[in-house]
């Protein structure tokens, strides 16, 4: 947005950028995007992400770019029931995203999918296969 460019320049300590004619309007900044990118990279590399976020807080819309581990350890995720634990027999416990759809009083079921082939015979029986047909499929390594 147009209004954030001078605010960002001030937060970065680069008020000269706000009055630079190459960057005066959004189309100008778009045309000079590569130049701005290099300038921003140079200035932003002077402090840590945490330091910049503190400086930008309440002034410049910003957030860190997290890797998966950082995202899953974020208090927004951990403190708001956005993860659930699923136990997989023989493998231990795993964290996964909880359903975003919530019903009052109901917990999202944390039931892993069955192991490969665990329900094959049951499903084939429901489809009308008898024991001999299922045995033949096994002998032919079809299942």
PDB file of C-alpha atoms in Angstrom:
ATOM      1  CA  UNK A   1       0.000   0.000   0.000  1.00  0.00           C
ATOM      2  CA  UNK A   2       1.095   3.498  -0.774  1.00  0.00           C
ATOM      3  CA  UNK A   3       0.941   4.636   2.847  1.00  0.00           C
ATOM      4  CA  UNK A   4       3.349   1.961   4.121  1.00  0.00           C
ATOM      5  CA  UNK A   5       6.365   2.910   1.991  1.00  0.00           C
ATOM      6  CA  UNK A   6       7.313   6.048   3.979  1.00  0.00           C
ATOM      7  CA  UNK A   7       6.517   4.256   7.235  1.00  0.00           C
ATOM      8  CA  UNK A   8       8.822   1.370   6.267  1.00  0.00           C
ATOM      9  CA  UNK A   9      11.562   3.794   5.197  1.00  0.00           C
ATOM     10  CA  UNK A  10      11.358   5.569   8.550  1.00  0.00           C
ATOM     11  CA  UNK A  11      11.418   2.285  10.510  1.00  0.00           C
ATOM     12  CA  UNK A  12      14.503   1.246   8.545  1.00  0.00           C
ATOM     13  CA  UNK A  13      16.191   4.582   9.219  1.00  0.00           C
ATOM     14  CA  UNK A  14      16.207   5.343   5.494  1.00  0.00           C
ATOM     15  CA  UNK A  15      13.960   8.424   5.122  1.00  0.00           C
ATOM     16  CA  UNK A  16      15.931   9.295   1.977  1.00  0.00           C
ATOM     17  CA  UNK A  17      14.247   6.361   0.209  1.00  0.00           C
ATOM     18  CA  UNK A  18      10.812   7.865   0.876  1.00  0.00           C
ATOM     19  CA  UNK A  19      11.710  10.977  -1.149  1.00  0.00           C
ATOM     20  CA  UNK A  20      13.731   9.215  -3.855  1.00  0.00           C
ATOM     21  CA  UNK A  21      11.873   9.884  -7.156  1.00  0.00           C
ATOM     22  CA  UNK A  22      12.557   6.301  -8.287  1.00  0.00           C
ATOM     23  CA  UNK A  23      10.279   5.115  -5.485  1.00  0.00           C
ATOM     24  CA  UNK A  24       7.736   7.944  -5.111  1.00  0.00           C
ATOM     25  CA  UNK A  25       4.673   5.981  -6.252  1.00  0.00           C
ATOM     26  CA  UNK A  26       3.757   2.323  -6.386  1.00  0.00           C
ATOM     27  CA  UNK A  27       4.310   1.990 -10.171  1.00  0.00           C
ATOM     28  CA  UNK A  28       7.767   3.554  -9.723  1.00  0.00           C
ATOM     29  CA  UNK A  29       8.614   1.051  -6.988  1.00  0.00           C
ATOM     30  CA  UNK A  30       7.329  -1.793  -9.123  1.00  0.00           C
ATOM     31  CA  UNK A  31       9.542  -0.644 -11.993  1.00  0.00           C
ATOM     32  CA  UNK A  32      12.531  -0.495  -9.637  1.00  0.00           C
ATOM     33  CA  UNK A  33      11.692  -3.636  -7.719  1.00  0.00           C
ATOM     34  CA  UNK A  34      15.114  -5.239  -8.174  1.00  0.00           C
ATOM     35  CA  UNK A  35      16.865  -2.129  -6.872  1.00  0.00           C
ATOM     36  CA  UNK A  36      14.549  -1.954  -3.863  1.00  0.00           C
ATOM     37  CA  UNK A  37      15.035  -5.661  -3.205  1.00  0.00           C
ATOM     38  CA  UNK A  38      18.815  -5.242  -3.082  1.00  0.00           C
ATOM     39  CA  UNK A  39      18.524  -2.199  -0.835  1.00  0.00           C
ATOM     40  CA  UNK A  40      16.117  -3.929   1.528  1.00  0.00           C
ATOM     41  CA  UNK A  41      18.237  -7.081   1.654  1.00  0.00           C
ATOM     42  CA  UNK A  42      21.275  -5.021   2.626  1.00  0.00           C
ATOM     43  CA  UNK A  43      19.506  -3.073   5.380  1.00  0.00           C
ATOM     44  CA  UNK A  44      17.454  -5.983   6.735  1.00  0.00           C
ATOM     45  CA  UNK A  45      20.566  -8.160   7.057  1.00  0.00           C
ATOM     46  CA  UNK A  46      21.890  -5.729   9.687  1.00  0.00           C
ATOM     47  CA  UNK A  47      19.511  -7.004  12.405  1.00  0.00           C
ATOM     48  CA  UNK A  48      17.830 -10.269  13.329  1.00  0.00           C
ATOM     49  CA  UNK A  49      14.240 -11.061  12.421  1.00  0.00           C
ATOM     50  CA  UNK A  50      13.234 -10.643  16.073  1.00  0.00           C
ATOM     51  CA  UNK A  51      14.831  -7.192  16.218  1.00  0.00           C
ATOM     52  CA  UNK A  52      13.074  -6.037  13.039  1.00  0.00           C
ATOM     53  CA  UNK A  53       9.742  -7.404  14.211  1.00  0.00           C
ATOM     54  CA  UNK A  54      10.098  -5.419  17.437  1.00  0.00           C
ATOM     55  CA  UNK A  55      10.916  -2.252  15.496  1.00  0.00           C
ATOM     56  CA  UNK A  56       8.057  -2.805  13.041  1.00  0.00           C
ATOM     57  CA  UNK A  57       5.493  -3.798  15.701  1.00  0.00           C
ATOM     58  CA  UNK A  58       2.322  -1.749  15.364  1.00  0.00           C
ATOM     59  CA  UNK A  59       3.849   0.334  12.560  1.00  0.00           C
ATOM     60  CA  UNK A  60       4.768  -1.851   9.582  1.00  0.00           C
ATOM     61  CA  UNK A  61       2.683  -4.946   8.790  1.00  0.00           C
ATOM     62  CA  UNK A  62       5.166  -7.780   9.109  1.00  0.00           C
ATOM     63  CA  UNK A  63       5.673 -11.339  10.227  1.00  0.00           C
ATOM     64  CA  UNK A  64       8.499 -13.852  10.092  1.00  0.00           C
ATOM     65  CA  UNK A  65       8.754 -16.534   7.435  1.00  0.00           C
ATOM     66  CA  UNK A  66       8.878 -19.727   9.479  1.00  0.00           C
ATOM     67  CA  UNK A  67      10.012 -23.174   8.519  1.00  0.00           C
ATOM     68  CA  UNK A  68       7.613 -26.009   9.382  1.00  0.00           C
ATOM     69  CA  UNK A  69       9.175 -26.678  12.792  1.00  0.00           C
ATOM     70  CA  UNK A  70       9.007 -22.996  13.771  1.00  0.00           C
ATOM     71  CA  UNK A  71       5.439 -22.697  12.524  1.00  0.00           C
ATOM     72  CA  UNK A  72       4.293 -25.708  14.549  1.00  0.00           C
ATOM     73  CA  UNK A  73       6.045 -24.390  17.677  1.00  0.00           C
ATOM     74  CA  UNK A  74       4.474 -20.935  17.353  1.00  0.00           C
ATOM     75  CA  UNK A  75       2.352 -20.024  20.418  1.00  0.00           C
ATOM     76  CA  UNK A  76      -0.551 -19.179  18.094  1.00  0.00           C
ATOM     77  CA  UNK A  77      -0.572 -22.850  17.099  1.00  0.00           C
ATOM     78  CA  UNK A  78       0.393 -24.502  20.384  1.00  0.00           C
ATOM     79  CA  UNK A  79      -1.832 -22.425  22.667  1.00  0.00           C
ATOM     80  CA  UNK A  80      -4.980 -22.564  20.570  1.00  0.00           C
ATOM     81  CA  UNK A  81      -5.593 -26.294  20.082  1.00  0.00           C
ATOM     82  CA  UNK A  82      -4.475 -26.255  16.444  1.00  0.00           C
ATOM     83  CA  UNK A  83      -2.457 -29.471  16.810  1.00  0.00           C
ATOM     84  CA  UNK A  84      -3.423 -32.916  17.914  1.00  0.00           C
ATOM     85  CA  UNK A  85      -1.442 -36.025  18.733  1.00  0.00           C
ATOM     86  CA  UNK A  86      -2.052 -39.281  16.892  1.00  0.00           C
ATOM     87  CA  UNK A  87      -0.569 -42.567  18.056  1.00  0.00           C
ATOM     88  CA  UNK A  88       0.531 -44.967  15.339  1.00  0.00           C
ATOM     89  CA  UNK A  89       1.039 -48.539  16.500  1.00  0.00           C
ATOM     90  CA  UNK A  90       4.660 -49.486  16.124  1.00  0.00           C
ATOM     91  CA  UNK A  91       5.732 -45.920  15.311  1.00  0.00           C
ATOM     92  CA  UNK A  92       4.894 -43.768  18.330  1.00  0.00           C
ATOM     93  CA  UNK A  93       3.136 -40.436  18.572  1.00  0.00           C
ATOM     94  CA  UNK A  94       2.934 -37.820  15.857  1.00  0.00           C
ATOM     95  CA  UNK A  95       1.675 -34.259  15.869  1.00  0.00           C
ATOM     96  CA  UNK A  96      -0.670 -33.206  13.108  1.00  0.00           C
ATOM     97  CA  UNK A  97      -2.891 -30.253  12.365  1.00  0.00           C
ATOM     98  CA  UNK A  98      -6.224 -30.340  14.095  1.00  0.00           C
ATOM     99  CA  UNK A  99      -9.389 -29.790  12.108  1.00  0.00           C
ATOM    100  CA  UNK A 100     -10.272 -26.113  11.726  1.00  0.00           C
ATOM    101  CA  UNK A 101     -13.950 -27.078  12.063  1.00  0.00           C
ATOM    102  CA  UNK A 102     -15.002 -27.182  15.701  1.00  0.00           C
ATOM    103  CA  UNK A 103     -18.252 -28.390  17.235  1.00  0.00           C
ATOM    104  CA  UNK A 104     -19.108 -27.393  20.785  1.00  0.00           C
ATOM    105  CA  UNK A 105     -17.916 -30.028  23.212  1.00  0.00           C
ATOM    106  CA  UNK A 106     -16.584 -32.411  20.575  1.00  0.00           C
ATOM    107  CA  UNK A 107     -12.907 -33.332  20.231  1.00  0.00           C
ATOM    108  CA  UNK A 108     -11.594 -33.997  16.762  1.00  0.00           C
ATOM    109  CA  UNK A 109     -11.071 -37.764  16.470  1.00  0.00           C
ATOM    110  CA  UNK A 110      -7.362 -38.616  16.445  1.00  0.00           C
ATOM    111  CA  UNK A 111      -7.659 -41.949  14.695  1.00  0.00           C
ATOM    112  CA  UNK A 112      -4.966 -42.883  12.191  1.00  0.00           C
ATOM    113  CA  UNK A 113      -5.872 -44.549   8.936  1.00  0.00           C
ATOM    114  CA  UNK A 114      -5.627 -48.332   8.982  1.00  0.00           C
ATOM    115  CA  UNK A 115      -2.351 -49.918   7.930  1.00  0.00           C
ATOM    116  CA  UNK A 116      -2.046 -50.906   4.303  1.00  0.00           C
ATOM    117  CA  UNK A 117      -4.125 -54.018   3.695  1.00  0.00           C
ATOM    118  CA  UNK A 118      -5.585 -54.154   7.211  1.00  0.00           C
ATOM    119  CA  UNK A 119      -9.179 -54.047   5.949  1.00  0.00           C
ATOM    120  CA  UNK A 120      -8.767 -55.657   2.540  1.00  0.00           C
ATOM    121  CA  UNK A 121     -10.591 -58.891   3.312  1.00  0.00           C
ATOM    122  CA  UNK A 122     -13.403 -57.093   5.116  1.00  0.00           C
ATOM    123  CA  UNK A 123     -13.920 -54.737   2.163  1.00  0.00           C
ATOM    124  CA  UNK A 124     -13.788 -57.556  -0.377  1.00  0.00           C
ATOM    125  CA  UNK A 125     -16.377 -59.484   1.676  1.00  0.00           C
ATOM    126  CA  UNK A 126     -18.644 -56.422   1.609  1.00  0.00           C
ATOM    127  CA  UNK A 127     -18.213 -56.308  -2.161  1.00  0.00           C
ATOM    128  CA  UNK A 128     -19.392 -59.928  -2.430  1.00  0.00           C
ATOM    129  CA  UNK A 129     -16.080 -61.805  -2.714  1.00  0.00           C
ATOM    130  CA  UNK A 130     -16.065 -65.155  -0.943  1.00  0.00           C
ATOM    131  CA  UNK A 131     -13.120 -66.810   0.864  1.00  0.00           C
ATOM    132  CA  UNK A 132     -12.038 -68.781  -2.223  1.00  0.00           C
ATOM    133  CA  UNK A 133     -11.971 -65.676  -4.452  1.00  0.00           C
ATOM    134  CA  UNK A 134      -9.987 -63.771  -1.825  1.00  0.00           C
ATOM    135  CA  UNK A 135      -7.559 -66.707  -1.481  1.00  0.00           C
ATOM    136  CA  UNK A 136      -7.098 -66.740  -5.266  1.00  0.00           C
ATOM    137  CA  UNK A 137      -6.350 -62.979  -5.261  1.00  0.00           C
ATOM    138  CA  UNK A 138      -3.738 -63.567  -2.545  1.00  0.00           C
ATOM    139  CA  UNK A 139      -2.179 -66.475  -4.483  1.00  0.00           C
ATOM    140  CA  UNK A 140      -1.898 -64.228  -7.552  1.00  0.00           C
ATOM    141  CA  UNK A 141      -0.350 -61.436  -5.395  1.00  0.00           C
ATOM    142  CA  UNK A 142      -3.188 -59.127  -6.393  1.00  0.00           C
ATOM    143  CA  UNK A 143      -3.703 -58.295  -2.736  1.00  0.00           C
TER     144      UNK A 143
END
